[in-house]
Every structure is written in structure tokens, then in C-alpha cells.
Amino acid sequence: MTVARPTIRPDLIELSGYHSPQVAVAVRLNTNESPYPPPPAWQAALAEQVAAIEFNRYPDRTALVLRTALADLHGVGPDQVLVGKGSNEVLAAVCMTFGGQGRTAAVFEPTYALHSHIPNITGTAVAVGERAADLNLDPAEVRRVLSESDPAITFLCSPNNPTGLVDPPDIVEEVIAAAPGVVVVDEAYAQFAPWSALSLPRDGRPLVVTRTFSKTWAMAACRLGYLIAPPDVVAAIEKVLLPYHLDAVTQAAGVLALDFADDMEVRVSAIVAERERLIANLVGLDVDWWPSQANFVLFRPRSLGGQALWERLLKRSVLVRDFSSRPRLRDCLRVTVGTPAENDAFLLALKESLTE
Ligand SMILES: *Cc1c(COP(=O)(O)O)cnc(C)c1O
């Protein structure tokens, strides 16, 4: 007897998942994590709080303590904050709320792959706009995409992953003014950048700014992200979140992290200084690179294929992110800024690989 196999949604058949190989190497510079752990005092305080959690009980469904702490950090009300398991869950909730069948999300490539992938898995069409040759936003192209595809969601990413480029305030203002739906500015790397969309006048405009604890807060293992938006937008998105989606341990970890914001700022400054040193060392090598305002640098070898360089680096136990086969990023690789020792190891491996 043959048993009928369950059939998946037709629109998922051609879709591939998220790919970032997790390879065991000495120097791992491929996922933009913090090279430094959070402070030991944070870890000790968290251990104490975890010991006091009533594990037989559900966590606070509204995560009110965490949302209030984040609201205080940004000078907004707790009803303007929504938390989730990483900013990816937050982005998915935005797509489930404002996207879906018959609706469109706009992205400007090259950008963060999840800004197309999450619309795809939520049945939202994706309108793809092109960035200019220098990989900055092109205002005319932005206007074209917004008027032609009437997107329910428009994604910006500043600093943009994987380019490291920041969208200037006047252009973000223009997008917010022209977009027919919500505008999401993904600010996963905001603390590395000179300005944030949170500084723009909001007046209830449907601007959604997303943040994560995975990078600057050095807590990628925790899965914690959030967004800041007008109260009605937050209330709408709350409807699609599963009950008790954010566990008690993660809530406690987030609240405690904010007590160590000074340590975070020190880490960010150290990483920015290392980023500048790394870039200074790329000058004079046989590579092109983009000026970055984040904790990573996009670069492209001039006389060698990107994938060949990626393999030569891997042979030297240095893992970077390979974008070489992505449209618009031909031969490009992205290196995360690590500790000084990791960056030295990367630079040495790069010099050897380019002249091998
Ligand atoms: C790393 C990153 C995130 C983080 O996602 P989490 O789910 O919070 O770990 C979000 N957006 C961008 C652009 C990123 O690069």
C-alpha cells in the first residue's frame, strides 16, 4: 500500500532556506557576531536571576519589564515597543501583519537576504529595487518602486548588510514620506553608525525601527530583538505573535543587559577602531572595499575570483561570508571585525591568499 505524502505549499517548493555555513575554524568572521562576550558581571547576575525563575510557570506574556526598560532607553512608551526572539522573529511578525496574500514588500538590493526570504515564506510578493552602482540608495529608483508596486512594507537597512553603508537621513525621510505602507528600517548595526532613524520626527508615522541584541549587545546565543513603532502599529503586530513566545530567561537577559550599556559602548568603540585599522590595512592590497559604518567590511579581490579567495582563506582556517555568487555582489566577500588577533590572522591569510 502506498501512503500519500503530504504536499507542501507550492510557493515554498522552489525556495531555499537561509545559508551561512557553520564550519569549525580557528578564526570565525562570517556572521557579524561580537568577538567579545558580555561582561562577567552580567553573566553572574543572570545566573542568579535564572535560579529564581519559576520554571513551572509561563513567562510574562507581555514582557512588560523588558519593554519598559527598552522604552526608557529610547525615550518612548512601553506601548511603542515590541520584543521577539531575535529581530528575525520581529520582521516575520511585521510581514504576517502587513504582508501576506496579494500584498507586496519592497527591498533595495543588495541587502539583507531575510528581507526577501521572510516575505517569501509569509506569502508576500517582493518588489526588488536596485541600488546605485556605488551600492547606495538611488532616490529615483526608490520612487519608481514605491509608485509601481504600492508596497505594504518597504524595507531599508541602515547600516546595510552586507555593504556597511548608511542611508542618509534625507533619503530615509523621503522614503517615509513617499511609502504607501509601513517603512521598516532594520538597525541591527545602529550603535556602530553616526545616526539612527529613531532620531527622525515620528508623529505617529508608520515607521518601524528594528534592533537586535545579537550584535552590539554580544548576545547572539539569546535570540532577542525588538522594534519601536507607533502604538497602533505595535498593537496590530502583537496579534500575530504566538502566546508566550519570549521565554523568561531571554526576558531576564535583556533587562540585565541594559544595566551594562556602558560596557556595550566600550565594545562598540573598540570594534570601530579595529574596523578602521582593518580598512587601513586593505589599502594597498589587490582588493576593492566599501567604506563601512558597521562591524564588517565588504571587499572584492581584483585579480582573483571571490569563491577562490574564500576557499584559500578557509584553507588557512579563516571563515568569512561568501557573497561571490549573489547577483550584484559578484566576487564579493564580507569579513566581520574580530578581536585584534583575529583581524591580524585574517589580514595575514588575505595577503598570503592574494599572492598564493
Ligand atoms: C544580524 C542581523 C539581524 C539579526 O537578526 P537576529 O534575529 O536578531 O539575530 C537583523 N538584521 C540584519 C540586517 C542583520 O544583519
mmCIF file of C-alpha atoms and ligand atoms in Angstrom:
data_model
loop_
_atom_site.group_PDB
_atom_site.id
_atom_site.type_symbol
_atom_site.label_atom_id
_atom_site.label_comp_id
_atom_site.label_asym_id
_atom_site.label_seq_id
_atom_site.Cartn_x
_atom_site.Cartn_y
_atom_site.Cartn_z
ATOM 1 C CA MET A 1 0.000 0.000 0.000
ATOM 2 C CA THR A 2 1.368 3.439 -0.854
ATOM 3 C CA VAL A 3 0.838 6.212 1.600
ATOM 4 C CA ALA A 4 0.165 9.660 0.172
ATOM 5 C CA ARG A 5 2.923 12.095 1.103
ATOM 6 C CA PRO A 6 1.803 15.456 2.456
ATOM 7 C CA THR A 7 2.316 18.192 -0.127
ATOM 8 C CA ILE A 8 3.902 21.475 0.908
ATOM 9 C CA ARG A 9 2.702 24.888 -0.236
ATOM 10 C CA PRO A 10 3.566 25.215 -3.949
ATOM 11 C CA ASP A 11 5.199 28.602 -3.375
ATOM 12 C CA LEU A 12 7.707 27.010 -0.988
ATOM 13 C CA ILE A 13 8.912 24.291 -3.366
ATOM 14 C CA GLU A 14 11.469 26.456 -5.199
ATOM 15 C CA LEU A 15 12.510 28.317 -2.078
ATOM 16 C CA SER A 16 15.873 27.612 -0.487
ATOM 17 C CA GLY A 17 16.499 28.148 3.211
ATOM 18 C CA TYR A 18 18.949 30.501 4.922
ATOM 19 C CA HIS A 19 22.547 29.530 4.179
ATOM 20 C CA SER A 20 25.510 30.567 6.255
ATOM 21 C CA PRO A 21 27.775 27.568 6.762
ATOM 22 C CA GLN A 22 28.809 26.954 10.375
ATOM 23 C CA VAL A 23 32.297 25.484 9.883
ATOM 24 C CA ALA A 24 34.725 24.688 12.707
ATOM 25 C CA VAL A 25 37.697 27.026 12.086
ATOM 26 C CA ALA A 26 40.187 28.952 14.205
ATOM 27 C CA VAL A 27 39.009 32.411 13.081
ATOM 28 C CA ARG A 28 35.259 32.768 12.549
ATOM 29 C CA LEU A 29 34.421 36.101 10.921
ATOM 30 C CA ASN A 30 31.278 35.232 8.940
ATOM 31 C CA THR A 31 28.158 36.170 10.922
ATOM 32 C CA ASN A 32 28.851 39.637 12.369
ATOM 33 C CA GLU A 33 28.696 38.459 15.976
ATOM 34 C CA SER A 34 30.528 40.377 18.687
ATOM 35 C CA PRO A 35 34.043 38.973 19.101
ATOM 36 C CA TYR A 36 33.785 39.770 22.813
ATOM 37 C CA PRO A 37 31.421 38.101 25.313
ATOM 38 C CA PRO A 38 29.153 40.182 27.536
ATOM 39 C CA PRO A 39 30.719 41.241 30.875
ATOM 40 C CA PRO A 40 31.215 38.520 33.535
ATOM 41 C CA ALA A 41 29.105 40.589 35.974
ATOM 42 C CA TRP A 42 26.165 40.349 33.551
ATOM 43 C CA GLN A 43 26.618 36.598 33.345
ATOM 44 C CA ALA A 44 26.773 36.257 37.140
ATOM 45 C CA ALA A 45 23.668 38.416 37.650
ATOM 46 C CA LEU A 46 21.819 36.426 35.001
ATOM 47 C CA ALA A 47 22.744 33.112 36.658
ATOM 48 C CA GLU A 48 21.286 34.436 39.893
ATOM 49 C CA GLN A 49 18.057 35.506 38.210
ATOM 50 C CA VAL A 50 17.727 32.248 36.303
ATOM 51 C CA ALA A 51 17.996 30.377 39.607
ATOM 52 C CA ALA A 52 14.969 32.343 40.855
ATOM 53 C CA ILE A 53 12.743 31.710 37.815
ATOM 54 C CA GLU A 54 9.609 29.653 38.480
ATOM 55 C CA PHE A 55 10.152 27.241 35.624
ATOM 56 C CA ASN A 56 6.771 25.553 36.078
ATOM 57 C CA ARG A 57 5.046 28.842 35.220
ATOM 58 C CA TYR A 58 4.677 30.580 31.860
ATOM 59 C CA PRO A 59 6.715 33.770 31.434
ATOM 60 C CA ASP A 60 5.138 37.246 31.481
ATOM 61 C CA ARG A 61 3.295 37.212 28.164
ATOM 62 C CA THR A 62 3.558 40.971 27.713
ATOM 63 C CA ALA A 63 7.270 41.076 28.674
ATOM 64 C CA LEU A 64 6.394 44.325 30.401
ATOM 65 C CA VAL A 65 9.580 44.760 32.444
ATOM 66 C CA LEU A 66 11.753 44.317 29.361
ATOM 67 C CA ARG A 67 9.581 46.527 27.181
ATOM 68 C CA THR A 68 9.549 49.246 29.832
ATOM 69 C CA ALA A 69 13.340 49.111 30.156
ATOM 70 C CA LEU A 70 13.727 49.380 26.359
ATOM 71 C CA ALA A 71 11.162 52.179 26.230
ATOM 72 C CA ASP A 72 13.177 54.111 28.846
ATOM 73 C CA LEU A 73 16.360 53.554 26.843
ATOM 74 C CA HIS A 74 14.771 55.145 23.759
ATOM 75 C CA GLY A 75 12.551 57.733 25.456
ATOM 76 C CA VAL A 76 9.280 56.226 24.209
ATOM 77 C CA GLY A 77 6.342 54.486 25.885
ATOM 78 C CA PRO A 78 6.224 50.713 26.524
ATOM 79 C CA ASP A 79 3.286 50.581 24.089
ATOM 80 C CA GLN A 80 5.726 51.619 21.329
ATOM 81 C CA VAL A 81 7.991 48.608 21.909
ATOM 82 C CA LEU A 82 7.533 45.036 20.703
ATOM 83 C CA VAL A 83 10.028 42.298 21.604
ATOM 84 C CA GLY A 84 10.702 38.964 19.912
ATOM 85 C CA LYS A 85 13.050 36.023 19.538
ATOM 86 C CA GLY A 86 15.648 37.884 17.543
ATOM 87 C CA SER A 87 14.843 40.686 15.167
ATOM 88 C CA ASN A 88 14.113 37.999 12.579
ATOM 89 C CA GLU A 89 11.008 36.978 14.535
ATOM 90 C CA VAL A 90 10.080 40.642 14.784
ATOM 91 C CA LEU A 91 10.478 41.053 10.998
ATOM 92 C CA ALA A 92 8.373 37.922 10.440
ATOM 93 C CA ALA A 93 5.632 39.345 12.669
ATOM 94 C CA VAL A 94 5.675 42.581 10.624
ATOM 95 C CA CYS A 95 5.264 40.564 7.413
ATOM 96 C CA MET A 96 2.443 38.442 8.852
ATOM 97 C CA THR A 97 0.650 41.612 9.969
ATOM 98 C CA PHE A 98 1.073 43.912 6.976
ATOM 99 C CA GLY A 99 2.058 41.462 4.213
ATOM 100 C CA GLY A 100 0.537 38.188 3.040
ATOM 101 C CA GLN A 101 -1.563 37.187 0.021
ATOM 102 C CA GLY A 102 -1.968 39.919 -2.565
ATOM 103 C CA ARG A 103 0.444 42.299 -0.827
ATOM 104 C CA THR A 104 3.968 43.400 -1.658
ATOM 105 C CA ALA A 105 7.151 44.181 0.240
ATOM 106 C CA ALA A 106 9.808 46.399 -1.389
ATOM 107 C CA VAL A 107 13.534 45.819 -0.954
ATOM 108 C CA PHE A 108 16.569 47.511 -2.472
ATOM 109 C CA GLU A 109 19.281 45.043 -3.409
ATOM 110 C CA PRO A 110 21.877 44.183 -2.436
ATOM 111 C CA THR A 111 20.612 43.993 1.125
ATOM 112 C CA TYR A 112 19.880 41.562 3.971
ATOM 113 C CA ALA A 113 18.603 38.307 2.440
ATOM 114 C CA LEU A 114 15.937 37.828 5.130
ATOM 115 C CA HIS A 115 14.121 40.967 3.922
ATOM 116 C CA SER A 116 13.080 38.922 0.853
ATOM 117 C CA HIS A 117 13.109 35.495 2.455
ATOM 118 C CA ILE A 118 10.606 36.349 5.196
ATOM 119 C CA PRO A 119 8.106 37.900 2.724
ATOM 120 C CA ASN A 120 8.524 34.743 0.618
ATOM 121 C CA ILE A 121 7.638 32.414 3.481
ATOM 122 C CA THR A 122 4.695 34.594 4.514
ATOM 123 C CA GLY A 123 3.186 34.648 1.010
ATOM 124 C CA THR A 124 4.111 38.304 0.450
ATOM 125 C CA ALA A 125 5.233 39.326 -3.049
ATOM 126 C CA VAL A 126 8.643 41.031 -3.249
ATOM 127 C CA ALA A 127 9.321 44.081 -5.434
ATOM 128 C CA VAL A 128 13.062 44.364 -5.994
ATOM 129 C CA GLY A 129 14.639 47.775 -6.484
ATOM 130 C CA GLU A 130 18.275 48.255 -7.437
ATOM 131 C CA ARG A 131 20.798 50.288 -5.522
ATOM 132 C CA ALA A 132 23.103 52.585 -7.486
ATOM 133 C CA ALA A 133 26.458 51.347 -8.837
ATOM 134 C CA ASP A 134 28.182 52.517 -5.637
ATOM 135 C CA LEU A 135 25.598 50.412 -3.701
ATOM 136 C CA ASN A 136 23.937 53.460 -2.130
ATOM 137 C CA LEU A 137 20.159 54.012 -2.352
ATOM 138 C CA ASP A 138 19.102 55.692 -5.596
ATOM 139 C CA PRO A 139 16.209 58.120 -4.837
ATOM 140 C CA ALA A 140 14.775 57.910 -8.382
ATOM 141 C CA GLU A 141 14.730 54.107 -8.229
ATOM 142 C CA VAL A 142 13.108 54.232 -4.777
ATOM 143 C CA ARG A 143 10.352 56.481 -6.158
ATOM 144 C CA ARG A 144 9.854 54.159 -9.141
ATOM 145 C CA VAL A 145 9.465 51.030 -6.976
ATOM 146 C CA LEU A 146 7.131 52.721 -4.496
ATOM 147 C CA SER A 147 4.832 54.092 -7.181
ATOM 148 C CA GLU A 148 4.830 50.974 -9.391
ATOM 149 C CA SER A 149 4.379 48.283 -6.751
ATOM 150 C CA ASP A 150 2.447 50.084 -3.986
ATOM 151 C CA PRO A 151 4.250 48.103 -1.248
ATOM 152 C CA ALA A 152 2.511 47.416 2.053
ATOM 153 C CA ILE A 153 6.007 47.143 3.568
ATOM 154 C CA THR A 154 9.188 48.937 2.483
ATOM 155 C CA PHE A 155 12.443 47.609 3.905
ATOM 156 C CA LEU A 156 15.501 49.755 4.458
ATOM 157 C CA CYS A 157 18.604 48.563 6.288
ATOM 158 C CA SER A 158 20.979 51.087 7.799
ATOM 159 C CA PRO A 159 23.846 50.377 8.105
ATOM 160 C CA ASN A 160 23.069 47.998 5.269
ATOM 161 C CA ASN A 161 24.128 44.382 5.457
ATOM 162 C CA PRO A 162 26.282 43.304 3.588
ATOM 163 C CA THR A 163 27.567 46.673 2.267
ATOM 164 C CA GLY A 164 28.099 48.506 5.579
ATOM 165 C CA LEU A 165 26.725 51.707 4.026
ATOM 166 C CA VAL A 166 24.433 54.049 5.960
ATOM 167 C CA ASP A 167 21.322 55.534 4.330
ATOM 168 C CA PRO A 168 21.418 59.332 4.791
ATOM 169 C CA PRO A 169 18.593 60.951 6.850
ATOM 170 C CA ASP A 170 17.179 62.988 3.954
ATOM 171 C CA ILE A 171 16.705 59.870 1.825
ATOM 172 C CA VAL A 172 15.097 57.900 4.660
ATOM 173 C CA GLU A 173 12.788 60.902 5.235
ATOM 174 C CA GLU A 174 11.890 60.851 1.562
ATOM 175 C CA VAL A 175 11.085 57.122 1.665
ATOM 176 C CA ILE A 176 8.862 57.549 4.734
ATOM 177 C CA ALA A 177 7.027 60.433 3.053
ATOM 178 C CA ALA A 178 6.508 58.534 -0.215
ATOM 179 C CA ALA A 179 5.848 54.966 1.032
ATOM 180 C CA PRO A 180 2.195 53.918 0.916
ATOM 181 C CA GLY A 181 2.581 51.401 3.799
ATOM 182 C CA VAL A 182 4.891 50.822 6.737
ATOM 183 C CA VAL A 183 8.601 51.577 6.399
ATOM 184 C CA VAL A 184 10.891 49.213 8.282
ATOM 185 C CA VAL A 185 14.399 50.459 8.982
ATOM 186 C CA ASP A 186 16.467 47.472 10.121
ATOM 187 C CA GLU A 187 19.037 48.918 12.512
ATOM 188 C CA ALA A 188 20.819 45.736 13.597
ATOM 189 C CA TYR A 189 24.092 47.724 13.497
ATOM 190 C CA ALA A 190 22.798 51.113 14.662
ATOM 191 C CA GLN A 191 25.259 51.603 17.525
ATOM 192 C CA PHE A 192 28.142 51.496 15.049
ATOM 193 C CA ALA A 193 26.560 54.202 12.880
ATOM 194 C CA PRO A 194 26.557 58.020 13.056
ATOM 195 C CA TRP A 195 22.757 58.395 13.155
ATOM 196 C CA SER A 196 19.533 56.426 13.755
ATOM 197 C CA ALA A 197 16.090 56.673 12.182
ATOM 198 C CA LEU A 198 14.816 56.882 15.771
ATOM 199 C CA SER A 199 16.028 60.489 15.726
ATOM 200 C CA LEU A 200 13.584 61.403 12.929
ATOM 201 C CA PRO A 201 10.332 63.126 13.864
ATOM 202 C CA ARG A 202 7.812 60.307 14.165
ATOM 203 C CA ASP A 203 4.437 61.974 14.907
ATOM 204 C CA GLY A 204 2.640 58.646 14.606
ATOM 205 C CA ARG A 205 4.023 57.991 11.110
ATOM 206 C CA PRO A 206 4.152 54.242 10.299
ATOM 207 C CA LEU A 207 7.908 53.971 10.814
ATOM 208 C CA VAL A 208 9.150 50.695 12.308
ATOM 209 C CA VAL A 209 12.755 50.589 13.550
ATOM 210 C CA THR A 210 14.115 47.147 14.415
ATOM 211 C CA ARG A 211 17.050 46.401 16.691
ATOM 212 C CA THR A 212 18.765 43.234 17.915
ATOM 213 C CA PHE A 213 20.793 42.022 20.881
ATOM 214 C CA SER A 214 22.737 39.687 18.558
ATOM 215 C CA LYS A 215 25.497 42.093 17.516
ATOM 216 C CA THR A 216 26.409 45.123 19.646
ATOM 217 C CA TRP A 217 24.973 43.571 22.811
ATOM 218 C CA ALA A 218 27.077 40.412 22.285
ATOM 219 C CA MET A 219 24.090 38.123 22.945
ATOM 220 C CA ALA A 220 23.563 36.180 19.710
ATOM 221 C CA ALA A 221 23.019 32.979 21.727
ATOM 222 C CA CYS A 222 19.959 34.507 23.397
ATOM 223 C CA ARG A 223 17.743 35.337 20.425
ATOM 224 C CA LEU A 224 16.356 38.723 21.389
ATOM 225 C CA GLY A 225 15.259 41.570 19.143
ATOM 226 C CA TYR A 226 12.704 44.377 19.223
ATOM 227 C CA LEU A 227 11.046 47.129 17.286
ATOM 228 C CA ILE A 228 9.992 50.689 18.027
ATOM 229 C CA ALA A 229 6.809 51.868 16.261
ATOM 230 C CA PRO A 230 3.640 53.896 16.925
ATOM 231 C CA PRO A 231 1.288 52.256 19.487
ATOM 232 C CA ASP A 232 -1.347 51.264 16.898
ATOM 233 C CA VAL A 233 1.304 49.562 14.752
ATOM 234 C CA VAL A 234 2.674 47.706 17.797
ATOM 235 C CA ALA A 235 -0.846 46.640 18.841
ATOM 236 C CA ALA A 236 -1.527 45.307 15.338
ATOM 237 C CA ILE A 237 1.710 43.286 15.222
ATOM 238 C CA GLU A 238 1.047 41.843 18.697
ATOM 239 C CA LYS A 239 -1.957 39.999 17.266
ATOM 240 C CA VAL A 240 0.198 37.634 15.211
ATOM 241 C CA LEU A 241 2.736 36.757 17.915
ATOM 242 C CA LEU A 242 2.276 33.327 19.468
ATOM 243 C CA PRO A 243 1.393 33.408 23.160
ATOM 244 C CA TYR A 244 4.424 33.246 25.497
ATOM 245 C CA HIS A 245 6.806 33.421 22.517
ATOM 246 C CA LEU A 246 9.546 35.060 24.590
ATOM 247 C CA ASP A 247 10.843 32.860 27.401
ATOM 248 C CA ALA A 248 11.634 34.072 30.905
ATOM 249 C CA VAL A 249 15.397 33.520 30.587
ATOM 250 C CA THR A 250 15.644 35.714 27.491
ATOM 251 C CA GLN A 251 13.480 38.422 29.070
ATOM 252 C CA ALA A 252 15.734 38.491 32.152
ATOM 253 C CA ALA A 253 18.872 38.520 29.997
ATOM 254 C CA GLY A 254 17.608 41.526 28.057
ATOM 255 C CA VAL A 255 16.623 43.568 31.112
ATOM 256 C CA LEU A 256 20.003 42.891 32.718
ATOM 257 C CA ALA A 257 21.918 43.744 29.549
ATOM 258 C CA LEU A 258 20.634 47.308 29.695
ATOM 259 C CA ASP A 259 22.379 47.730 33.073
ATOM 260 C CA PHE A 260 25.634 47.156 31.194
ATOM 261 C CA ALA A 261 25.079 49.628 28.362
ATOM 262 C CA ASP A 262 28.398 51.354 29.179
ATOM 263 C CA ASP A 263 30.286 48.102 28.559
ATOM 264 C CA MET A 264 28.439 47.780 25.267
ATOM 265 C CA GLU A 265 29.552 51.266 24.214
ATOM 266 C CA VAL A 266 33.157 50.397 25.092
ATOM 267 C CA ARG A 267 32.959 47.221 22.969
ATOM 268 C CA VAL A 268 31.469 49.200 20.093
ATOM 269 C CA SER A 269 34.274 51.800 20.241
ATOM 270 C CA ALA A 270 36.934 49.087 20.272
ATOM 271 C CA ILE A 271 35.336 47.360 17.280
ATOM 272 C CA VAL A 272 35.039 50.637 15.353
ATOM 273 C CA ALA A 273 38.743 51.341 15.968
ATOM 274 C CA GLU A 274 39.606 47.837 14.752
ATOM 275 C CA ARG A 275 37.386 48.287 11.698
ATOM 276 C CA GLU A 276 39.347 51.390 10.732
ATOM 277 C CA ARG A 277 42.638 49.572 11.279
ATOM 278 C CA LEU A 278 41.415 46.661 9.167
ATOM 279 C CA ILE A 279 40.395 49.001 6.336
ATOM 280 C CA ALA A 280 43.707 50.863 6.551
ATOM 281 C CA ASN A 281 45.423 47.519 6.005
ATOM 282 C CA LEU A 282 43.276 46.707 2.955
ATOM 283 C CA VAL A 283 44.593 49.840 1.243
ATOM 284 C CA GLY A 284 47.429 48.779 -0.988
ATOM 285 C CA LEU A 285 46.240 45.181 -1.317
ATOM 286 C CA ASP A 286 44.800 43.854 -4.558
ATOM 287 C CA VAL A 287 41.187 44.277 -3.354
ATOM 288 C CA ASP A 288 38.378 46.833 -3.625
ATOM 289 C CA TRP A 289 36.361 47.553 -0.486
ATOM 290 C CA TRP A 290 33.393 49.638 0.633
ATOM 291 C CA PRO A 291 33.563 52.172 3.490
ATOM 292 C CA SER A 292 31.662 50.582 6.380
ATOM 293 C CA GLN A 293 29.769 52.080 9.319
ATOM 294 C CA ALA A 294 29.086 48.636 10.815
ATOM 295 C CA ASN A 295 31.176 45.794 12.296
ATOM 296 C CA PHE A 296 32.026 44.209 8.954
ATOM 297 C CA VAL A 297 33.653 45.140 5.658
ATOM 298 C CA LEU A 298 32.589 44.120 2.152
ATOM 299 C CA PHE A 299 35.518 43.617 -0.216
ATOM 300 C CA ARG A 300 36.311 42.150 -3.632
ATOM 301 C CA PRO A 301 39.593 40.764 -4.960
ATOM 302 C CA ARG A 302 40.635 42.427 -8.222
ATOM 303 C CA SER A 303 42.603 39.622 -9.854
ATOM 304 C CA LEU A 304 41.060 36.504 -8.333
ATOM 305 C CA GLY A 305 37.572 35.012 -8.133
ATOM 306 C CA GLY A 306 35.718 35.632 -4.889
ATOM 307 C CA GLN A 307 34.991 31.972 -4.292
ATOM 308 C CA ALA A 308 38.623 31.018 -4.923
ATOM 309 C CA LEU A 309 39.704 33.593 -2.341
ATOM 310 C CA TRP A 310 37.069 32.332 0.122
ATOM 311 C CA GLU A 311 38.477 28.808 -0.242
ATOM 312 C CA ARG A 312 42.083 29.979 0.190
ATOM 313 C CA LEU A 313 41.110 31.811 3.378
ATOM 314 C CA LEU A 314 39.240 28.752 4.664
ATOM 315 C CA LYS A 315 42.344 26.626 3.990
ATOM 316 C CA ARG A 316 44.092 28.997 6.416
ATOM 317 C CA SER A 317 41.300 28.440 8.964
ATOM 318 C CA VAL A 318 39.712 31.873 8.416
ATOM 319 C CA LEU A 319 35.969 31.819 7.676
ATOM 320 C CA VAL A 320 34.373 34.891 6.041
ATOM 321 C CA ARG A 321 30.994 35.211 4.320
ATOM 322 C CA ASP A 322 30.901 34.349 0.628
ATOM 323 C CA PHE A 323 28.602 36.568 -1.465
ATOM 324 C CA SER A 324 30.543 35.881 -4.672
ATOM 325 C CA SER A 325 27.661 34.180 -6.489
ATOM 326 C CA ARG A 326 24.975 36.636 -5.358
ATOM 327 C CA PRO A 327 23.717 38.931 -8.127
ATOM 328 C CA ARG A 328 25.134 42.478 -7.776
ATOM 329 C CA LEU A 329 27.851 41.196 -5.418
ATOM 330 C CA ARG A 330 29.917 39.182 -7.873
ATOM 331 C CA ASP A 331 33.197 38.065 -6.287
ATOM 332 C CA CYS A 332 32.411 39.914 -3.036
ATOM 333 C CA LEU A 333 33.268 38.612 0.427
ATOM 334 C CA ARG A 334 32.327 40.102 3.796
ATOM 335 C CA VAL A 335 34.560 39.959 6.823
ATOM 336 C CA THR A 336 33.302 40.597 10.342
ATOM 337 C CA VAL A 337 35.566 42.747 12.525
ATOM 338 C CA GLY A 338 37.023 40.459 15.182
ATOM 339 C CA THR A 339 39.490 40.863 18.018
ATOM 340 C CA PRO A 340 42.863 42.450 17.089
ATOM 341 C CA ALA A 341 44.414 38.963 16.977
ATOM 342 C CA GLU A 342 41.644 37.629 14.732
ATOM 343 C CA ASN A 343 41.936 40.612 12.422
ATOM 344 C CA ASP A 344 45.712 40.110 12.206
ATOM 345 C CA ALA A 345 45.127 36.452 11.345
ATOM 346 C CA PHE A 346 42.637 37.486 8.668
ATOM 347 C CA LEU A 347 44.982 40.103 7.178
ATOM 348 C CA LEU A 348 47.889 37.662 7.084
ATOM 349 C CA ALA A 349 45.735 34.955 5.484
ATOM 350 C CA LEU A 350 44.407 37.507 2.989
ATOM 351 C CA LYS A 351 47.895 38.685 1.966
ATOM 352 C CA GLU A 352 49.057 35.094 1.533
ATOM 353 C CA SER A 353 45.897 34.107 -0.355
ATOM 354 C CA LEU A 354 46.152 37.027 -2.795
ATOM 355 C CA THR A 355 49.727 36.130 -3.741
ATOM 356 C CA GLU A 356 49.498 32.323 -3.499
HETATM 357 C C1 LIG B 1 22.322 40.084 12.098
HETATM 358 C C2 LIG B 1 21.162 40.845 11.553
HETATM 359 C C3 LIG B 1 19.938 40.777 12.197
HETATM 360 C C4 LIG B 1 19.833 39.990 13.461
HETATM 361 O O1 LIG B 1 18.849 39.080 13.480
HETATM 362 P P1 LIG B 1 18.523 38.396 14.877
HETATM 363 O O2 LIG B 1 17.366 37.541 14.527
HETATM 364 O O3 LIG B 1 18.180 39.492 15.821
HETATM 365 O O4 LIG B 1 19.740 37.651 15.308
HETATM 366 C C5 LIG B 1 18.889 41.523 11.709
HETATM 367 N N1 LIG B 1 19.039 42.304 10.623
HETATM 368 C C6 LIG B 1 20.209 42.399 9.989
HETATM 369 C C7 LIG B 1 20.357 43.299 8.828
HETATM 370 C C8 LIG B 1 21.308 41.658 10.428
HETATM 371 O O5 LIG B 1 22.464 41.729 9.777
#
